[in-house]
Coordinates of C-alpha atoms in Angstrom, one line a residue:
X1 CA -14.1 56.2 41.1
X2 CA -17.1 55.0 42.3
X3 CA -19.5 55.7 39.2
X4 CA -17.2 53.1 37.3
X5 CA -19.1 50.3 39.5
X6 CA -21.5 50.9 36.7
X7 CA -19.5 48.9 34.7
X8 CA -19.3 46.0 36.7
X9 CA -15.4 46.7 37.2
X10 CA -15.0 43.0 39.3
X11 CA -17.0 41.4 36.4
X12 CA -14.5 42.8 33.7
X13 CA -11.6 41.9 35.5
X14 CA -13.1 38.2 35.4
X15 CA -13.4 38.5 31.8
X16 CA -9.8 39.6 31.4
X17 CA -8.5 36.9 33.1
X18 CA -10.4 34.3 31.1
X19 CA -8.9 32.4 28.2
X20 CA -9.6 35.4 25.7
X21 CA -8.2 35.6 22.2
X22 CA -6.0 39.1 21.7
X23 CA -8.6 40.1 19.5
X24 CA -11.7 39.8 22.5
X25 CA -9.2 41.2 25.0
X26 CA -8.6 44.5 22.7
X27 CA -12.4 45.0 22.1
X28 CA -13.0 44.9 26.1
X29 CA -10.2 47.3 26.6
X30 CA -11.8 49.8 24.0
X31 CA -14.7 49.1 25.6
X32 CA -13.5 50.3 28.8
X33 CA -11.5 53.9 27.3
X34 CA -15.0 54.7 25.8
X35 CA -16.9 54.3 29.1
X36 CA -14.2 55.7 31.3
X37 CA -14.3 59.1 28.2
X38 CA -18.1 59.1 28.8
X39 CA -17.8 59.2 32.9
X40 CA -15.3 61.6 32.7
X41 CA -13.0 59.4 34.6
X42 CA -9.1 58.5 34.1
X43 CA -8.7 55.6 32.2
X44 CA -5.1 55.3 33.8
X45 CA -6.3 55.0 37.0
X46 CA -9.3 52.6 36.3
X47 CA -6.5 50.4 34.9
X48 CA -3.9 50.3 37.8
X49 CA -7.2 49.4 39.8
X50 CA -7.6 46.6 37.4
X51 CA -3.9 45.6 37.1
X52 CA -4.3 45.6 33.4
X53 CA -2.0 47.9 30.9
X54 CA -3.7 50.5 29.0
X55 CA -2.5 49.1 25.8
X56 CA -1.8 52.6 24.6
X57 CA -5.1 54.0 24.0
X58 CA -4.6 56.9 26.6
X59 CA -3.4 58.6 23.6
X60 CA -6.5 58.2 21.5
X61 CA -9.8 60.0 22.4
X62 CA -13.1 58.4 22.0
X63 CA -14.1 60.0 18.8
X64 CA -10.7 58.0 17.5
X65 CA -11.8 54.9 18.4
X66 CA -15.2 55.1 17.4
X67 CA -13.4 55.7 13.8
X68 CA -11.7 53.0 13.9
X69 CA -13.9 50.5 15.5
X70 CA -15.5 51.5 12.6
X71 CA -13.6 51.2 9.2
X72 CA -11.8 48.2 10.7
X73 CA -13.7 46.2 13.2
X74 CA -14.0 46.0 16.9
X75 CA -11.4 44.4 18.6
X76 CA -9.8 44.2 15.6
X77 CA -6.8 46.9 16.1
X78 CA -4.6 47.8 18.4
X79 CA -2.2 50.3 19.4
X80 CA 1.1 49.1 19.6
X81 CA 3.1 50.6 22.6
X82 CA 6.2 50.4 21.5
X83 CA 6.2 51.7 17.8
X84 CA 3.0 54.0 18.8
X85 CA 1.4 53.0 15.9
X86 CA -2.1 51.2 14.8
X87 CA -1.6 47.7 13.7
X88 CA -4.7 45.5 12.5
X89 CA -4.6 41.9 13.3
X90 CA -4.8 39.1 10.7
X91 CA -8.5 38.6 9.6
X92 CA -9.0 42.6 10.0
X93 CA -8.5 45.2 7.4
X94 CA -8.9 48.7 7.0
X95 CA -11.5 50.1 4.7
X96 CA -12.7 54.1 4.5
X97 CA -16.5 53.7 5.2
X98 CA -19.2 55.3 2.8
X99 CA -19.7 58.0 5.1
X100 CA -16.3 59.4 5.0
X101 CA -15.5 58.8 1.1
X102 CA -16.8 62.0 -0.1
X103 CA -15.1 64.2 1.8
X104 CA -11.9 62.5 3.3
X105 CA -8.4 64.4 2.3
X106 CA -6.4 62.3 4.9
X107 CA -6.3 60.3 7.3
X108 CA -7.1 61.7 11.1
X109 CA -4.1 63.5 12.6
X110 CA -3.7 61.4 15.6
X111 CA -3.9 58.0 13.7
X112 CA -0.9 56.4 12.0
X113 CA -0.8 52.9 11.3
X114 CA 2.0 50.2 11.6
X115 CA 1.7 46.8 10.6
X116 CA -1.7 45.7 8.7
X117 CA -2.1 41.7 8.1
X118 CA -4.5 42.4 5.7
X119 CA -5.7 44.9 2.8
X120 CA -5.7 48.3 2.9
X121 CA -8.8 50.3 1.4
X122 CA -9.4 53.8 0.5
X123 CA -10.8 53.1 -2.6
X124 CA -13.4 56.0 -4.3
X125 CA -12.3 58.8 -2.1
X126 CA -12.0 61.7 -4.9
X127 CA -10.2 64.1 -2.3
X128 CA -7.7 61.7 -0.7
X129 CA -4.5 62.7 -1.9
X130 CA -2.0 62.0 1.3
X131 CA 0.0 59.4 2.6
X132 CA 0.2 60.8 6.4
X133 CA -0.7 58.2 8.8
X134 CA 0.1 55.2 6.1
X135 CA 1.0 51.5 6.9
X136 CA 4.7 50.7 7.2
X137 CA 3.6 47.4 5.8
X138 CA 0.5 45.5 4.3
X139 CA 0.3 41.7 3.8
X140 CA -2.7 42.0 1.4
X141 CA -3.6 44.4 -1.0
X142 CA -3.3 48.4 -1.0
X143 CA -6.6 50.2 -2.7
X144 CA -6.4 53.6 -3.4
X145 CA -8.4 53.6 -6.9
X146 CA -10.4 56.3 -7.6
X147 CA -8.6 58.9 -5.4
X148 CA -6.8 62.1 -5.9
X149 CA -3.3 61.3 -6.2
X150 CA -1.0 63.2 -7.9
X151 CA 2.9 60.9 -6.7
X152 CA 3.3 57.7 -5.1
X153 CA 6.0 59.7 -2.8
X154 CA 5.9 58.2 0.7
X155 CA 3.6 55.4 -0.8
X156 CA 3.8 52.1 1.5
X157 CA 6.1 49.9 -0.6
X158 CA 6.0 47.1 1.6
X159 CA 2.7 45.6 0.1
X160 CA 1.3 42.4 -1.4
X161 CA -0.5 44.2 -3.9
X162 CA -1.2 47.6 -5.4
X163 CA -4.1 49.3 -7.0
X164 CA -3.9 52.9 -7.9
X165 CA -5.6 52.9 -11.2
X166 CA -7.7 56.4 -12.0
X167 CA -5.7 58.7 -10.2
X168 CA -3.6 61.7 -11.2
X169 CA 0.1 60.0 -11.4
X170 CA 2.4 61.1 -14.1
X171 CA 5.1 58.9 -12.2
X172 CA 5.5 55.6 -10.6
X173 CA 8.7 55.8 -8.5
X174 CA 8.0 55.9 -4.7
X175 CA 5.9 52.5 -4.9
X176 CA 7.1 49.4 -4.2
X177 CA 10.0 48.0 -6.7
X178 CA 11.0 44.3 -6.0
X179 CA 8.0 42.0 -5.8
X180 CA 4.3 42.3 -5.9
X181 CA 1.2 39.7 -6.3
X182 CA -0.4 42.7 -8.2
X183 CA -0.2 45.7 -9.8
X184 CA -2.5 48.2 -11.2
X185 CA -1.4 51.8 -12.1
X186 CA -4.3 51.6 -15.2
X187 CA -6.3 54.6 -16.0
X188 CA -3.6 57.5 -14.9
X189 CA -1.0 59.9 -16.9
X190 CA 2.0 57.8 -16.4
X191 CA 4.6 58.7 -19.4
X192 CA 6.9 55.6 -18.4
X193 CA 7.2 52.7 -16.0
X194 CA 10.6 53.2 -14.3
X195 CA 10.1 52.5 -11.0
X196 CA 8.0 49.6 -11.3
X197 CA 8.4 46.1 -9.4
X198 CA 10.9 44.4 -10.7
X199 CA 8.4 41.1 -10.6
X200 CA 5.0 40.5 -10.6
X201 CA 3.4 37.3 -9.4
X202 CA -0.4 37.7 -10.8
X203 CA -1.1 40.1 -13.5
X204 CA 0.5 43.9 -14.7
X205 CA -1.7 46.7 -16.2
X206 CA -0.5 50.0 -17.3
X207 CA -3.4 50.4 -19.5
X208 CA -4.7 53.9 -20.2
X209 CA -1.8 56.0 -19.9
X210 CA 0.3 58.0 -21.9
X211 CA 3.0 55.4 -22.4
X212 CA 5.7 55.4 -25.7
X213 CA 7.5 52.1 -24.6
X214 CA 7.2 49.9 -22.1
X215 CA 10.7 49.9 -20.9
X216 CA 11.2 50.2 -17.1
X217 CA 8.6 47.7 -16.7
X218 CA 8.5 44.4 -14.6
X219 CA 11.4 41.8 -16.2
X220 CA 8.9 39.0 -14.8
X221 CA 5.3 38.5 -14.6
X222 CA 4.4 34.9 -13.5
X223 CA 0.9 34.7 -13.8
X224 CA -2.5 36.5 -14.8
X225 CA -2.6 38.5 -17.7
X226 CA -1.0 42.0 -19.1
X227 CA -2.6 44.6 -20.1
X228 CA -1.6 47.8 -21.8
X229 CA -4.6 48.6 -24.0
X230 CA -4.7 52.5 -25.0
X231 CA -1.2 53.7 -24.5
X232 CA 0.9 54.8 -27.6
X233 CA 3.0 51.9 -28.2
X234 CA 4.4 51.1 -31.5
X235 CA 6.1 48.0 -30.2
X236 CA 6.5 45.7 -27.2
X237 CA 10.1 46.8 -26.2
X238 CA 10.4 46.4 -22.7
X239 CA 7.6 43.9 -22.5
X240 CA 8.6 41.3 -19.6
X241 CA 11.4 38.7 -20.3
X242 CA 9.8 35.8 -18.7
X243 CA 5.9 35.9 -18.8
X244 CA 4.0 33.0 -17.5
X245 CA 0.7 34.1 -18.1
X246 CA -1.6 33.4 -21.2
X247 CA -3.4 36.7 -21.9
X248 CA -1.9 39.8 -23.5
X249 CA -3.6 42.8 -24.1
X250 CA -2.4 45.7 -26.1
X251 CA -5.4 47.0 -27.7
X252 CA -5.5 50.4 -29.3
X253 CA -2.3 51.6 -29.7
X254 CA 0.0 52.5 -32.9
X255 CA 1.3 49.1 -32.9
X256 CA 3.6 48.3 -36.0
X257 CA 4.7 45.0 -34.1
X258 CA 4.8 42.5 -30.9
X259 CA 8.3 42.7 -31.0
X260 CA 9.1 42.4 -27.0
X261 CA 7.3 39.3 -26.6
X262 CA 9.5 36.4 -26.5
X263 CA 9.5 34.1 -29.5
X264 CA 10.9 31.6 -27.8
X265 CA 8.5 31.5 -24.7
X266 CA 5.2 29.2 -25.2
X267 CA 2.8 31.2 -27.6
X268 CA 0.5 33.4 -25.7
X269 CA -3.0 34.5 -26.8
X270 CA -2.3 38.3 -27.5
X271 CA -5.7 40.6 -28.1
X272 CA -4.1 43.8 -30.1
X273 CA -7.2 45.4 -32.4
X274 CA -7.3 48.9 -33.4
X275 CA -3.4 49.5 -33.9
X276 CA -1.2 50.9 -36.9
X277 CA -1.4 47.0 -38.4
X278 CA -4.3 45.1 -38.7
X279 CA -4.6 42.2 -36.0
X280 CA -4.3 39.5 -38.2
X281 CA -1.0 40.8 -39.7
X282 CA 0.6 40.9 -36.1
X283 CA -0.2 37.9 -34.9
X284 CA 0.8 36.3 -37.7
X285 CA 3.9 37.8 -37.7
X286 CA 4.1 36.9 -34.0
X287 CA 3.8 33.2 -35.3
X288 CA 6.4 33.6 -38.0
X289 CA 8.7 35.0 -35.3
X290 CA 8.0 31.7 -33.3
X291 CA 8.6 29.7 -36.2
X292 CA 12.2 31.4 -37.4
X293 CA 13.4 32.2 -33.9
X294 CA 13.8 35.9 -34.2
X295 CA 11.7 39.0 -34.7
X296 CA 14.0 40.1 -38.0
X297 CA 13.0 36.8 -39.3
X298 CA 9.5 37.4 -38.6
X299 CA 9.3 40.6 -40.8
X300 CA 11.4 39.2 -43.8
X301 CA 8.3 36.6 -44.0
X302 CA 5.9 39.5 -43.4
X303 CA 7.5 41.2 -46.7
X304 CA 6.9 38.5 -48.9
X305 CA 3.2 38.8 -48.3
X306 CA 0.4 40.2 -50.6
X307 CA -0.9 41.7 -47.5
X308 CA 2.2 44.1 -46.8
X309 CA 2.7 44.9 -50.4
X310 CA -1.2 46.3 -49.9
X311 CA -0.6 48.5 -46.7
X312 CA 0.0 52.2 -46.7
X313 CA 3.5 53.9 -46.5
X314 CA 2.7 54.7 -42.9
X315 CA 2.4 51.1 -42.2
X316 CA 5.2 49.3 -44.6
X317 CA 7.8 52.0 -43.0
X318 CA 8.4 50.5 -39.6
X319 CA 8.6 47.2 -40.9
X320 CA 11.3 48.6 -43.8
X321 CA 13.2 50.5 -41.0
X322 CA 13.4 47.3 -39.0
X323 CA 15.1 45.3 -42.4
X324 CA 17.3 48.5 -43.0
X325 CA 21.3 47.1 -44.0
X326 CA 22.5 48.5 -40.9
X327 CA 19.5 45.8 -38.8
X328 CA 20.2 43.5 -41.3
X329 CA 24.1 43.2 -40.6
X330 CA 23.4 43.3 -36.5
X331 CA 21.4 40.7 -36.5
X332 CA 23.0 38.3 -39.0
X333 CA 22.5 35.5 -37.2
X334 CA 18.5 35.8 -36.2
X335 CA 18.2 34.9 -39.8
X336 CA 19.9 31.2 -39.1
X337 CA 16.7 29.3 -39.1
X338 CA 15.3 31.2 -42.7
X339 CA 18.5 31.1 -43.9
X340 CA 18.6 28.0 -46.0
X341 CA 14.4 28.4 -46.8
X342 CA 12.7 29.6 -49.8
X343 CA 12.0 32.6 -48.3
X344 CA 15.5 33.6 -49.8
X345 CA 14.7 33.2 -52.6
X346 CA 12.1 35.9 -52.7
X347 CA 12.4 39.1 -55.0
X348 CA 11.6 41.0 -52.3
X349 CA 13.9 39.3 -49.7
X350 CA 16.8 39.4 -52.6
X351 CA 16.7 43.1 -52.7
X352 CA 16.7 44.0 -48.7
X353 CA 19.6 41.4 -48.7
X354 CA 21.6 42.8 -51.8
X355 CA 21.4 46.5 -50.0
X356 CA 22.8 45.2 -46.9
X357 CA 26.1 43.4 -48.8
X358 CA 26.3 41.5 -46.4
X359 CA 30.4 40.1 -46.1
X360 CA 31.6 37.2 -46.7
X361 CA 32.0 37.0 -42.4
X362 CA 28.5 37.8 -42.0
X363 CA 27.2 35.4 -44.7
X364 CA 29.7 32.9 -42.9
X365 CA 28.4 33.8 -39.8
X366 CA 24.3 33.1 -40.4
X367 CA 25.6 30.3 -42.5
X368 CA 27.1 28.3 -39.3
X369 CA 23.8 29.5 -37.2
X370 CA 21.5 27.3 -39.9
X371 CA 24.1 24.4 -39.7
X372 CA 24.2 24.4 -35.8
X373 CA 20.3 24.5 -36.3
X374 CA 20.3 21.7 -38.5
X375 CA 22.6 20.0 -35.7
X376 CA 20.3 20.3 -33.0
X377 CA 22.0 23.3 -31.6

């Protein structure tokens, strides 16, 4: 006992019973477990001496807490006793350091974290494929881009936001599902989004998958922008019901239409180059819809045009499919607002109507949705 006098033990104790902040007070007692490791003496007993409580770090050797002094910050972290688990204070955050990104598969056996009140990074670590030793929660934002992941199974789902973009996942479910500020899953082989949050506060991306439809995805993204570039959508479906950001992009896909974008939301500015229809026809469309109401009214405008009547077969099919007699009787009443227009009287119009034969109670029907237009309604 006597070689921890090196330490000043009287003057330590004097520092812990100063005014310190938790975050001064956990530094000193790491302090402490390192030098007692180094002397070879028991850190129990040098605390009982002091009157202090180990805090928990009996259980973690020095090599431990070197690590995480390390990737999170001294006097940062500490070990809580009754959960037995690593939580990082607010202002701290865990990040893998350069050394260890190359080779990392997991994290060290004897750490497993708790609470973190802040992010969570283990971003660029092409091995790292586990979720051993995880947070149970994480106030800011998990980072696990650029790893080896092949699930999300046993993911933290209690984050603020997630990034897992270029990874290995085919699926999504296992992450978190009600609310995020974020969400990443870009650059991946994700075939749908079922299992994604349910809302998203500041931007989506799904981009660079291998998705057919965006159904599953979040019902509500509040702010930032949406991204689904390179995917192989031919339409929106699925696309959120209430989006109140401004950007959309859905670049490089097989994109026929926008249908799945709201009509009647303010219009957003939607970047979609390099899909089955040129830009310019589907944002124009996109407007008509706006205009009419409905994405059926939409494409009975987009057949009256010079520009349709010039595209392939491949690209007028989708478009015809969408104004077959059996769409044409559903959706009756999307038509109210075109209804009494010109755009009836069109040859081309006349014919997809004349094959539906439409009833007199359908006719009746879009015929009250105009008036009630007309009304205000």
């Amino acid at each position: 006992m006597s070689k921890i006098l090196d330490f000043k033990l009287h003057s330590f104790k004097e520092q812990l019973n100063e005014s310190l902040s938790d975050a001064k007070k956990a530094q000193l007692m790491t302090d402490l477990k390192l030098y007692c490791d180094e002397l070879g003496v028991s850190y129990n007993d040098v605390c009982k001496t002091l009157k202090v409580g180990t805090g928990g770090l009996e259980k973690l050797d020095g090599e431990t807490i070197l690590w995480l002094d390390r990737n999170i910050g001294l006097g940062k972290w500490l070990l809580n006793p009754t959960t037995n688990k690593i939580d990082i204070h607010k202002g701290g955050g865990f990040s893998v350091g350069w050394n260890d990104r190359r080779e990392i598969t997991e994290l060290p056996a004897d750490v497993s974290f708790g609470t973190v009140d802040g992010n969570f990074n283990v971003e660029d670590c092409p091995k790292m494929k586990s979720f051993r030793g995880f947070p149970s929660k994480i106030t800011g934002k998990l980072n696990i881009k650029g790893c080896a992941y092949e699930s999300l199974e046993h993911c933290p789902t209690d984050v603020g936001s997630i990034d897992f973009s270029f990874n290995r996942i085919k699926k999504i479910d296992g992450g978190p599902q009600d609310e995020v500020s974020y969400y990443n899953c870009s650059n991946n082989y994700i075939t749908s989004l079922e299992g994604a949050p349910k809302k998203v506060l500041d931007g989506f991306n799904c981009s660079n998958n291998e998705l057919e439809t965006l159904e599953g995805g979040p019902k509500i993204v509040e702010g930032g922008s949406y991204y689904a570039n390179f995917n192989s959508l031919d339409n929106l479906r699925g696309f959120p019901n209430k989006f109140s950001g401004n950007y959309i992009h859905v670049e490089s896909n097989n994109l026929h239409s926008l249908q799945g974008i709201n009509p009647m939301e303010s219009k957003k500015s939607v970047y979609c180059k390099k899909n089955l229809l040129p830009e310019a026809v589907l944002k124009d469309t996109y407007s008509k819809a706006r205009e009419f109401g409905s994405w059926p009214a939409g494409y009975l405008w987009l057949l009256t045009t010079t520009r349709f009547q010039r595209m392939s077969k491949l690209q007028r099919d989708p478009i015809r499919e969408a104004l077959s007699p059996e769409n044409i009787k559903k959706h009756s009443i999307a038509f109210s607002k075109v209804w009494k227009t010109s755009l009836m009287d069109d040859p081309a119009v006349k014919r997809i109507m004349n094959k539906a034969n439409l009833s007199a109670e359908y006719k009746e029907d879009a015929t009250l949705g105009a008036d009630m237009d007309d009304l205000g309604f």
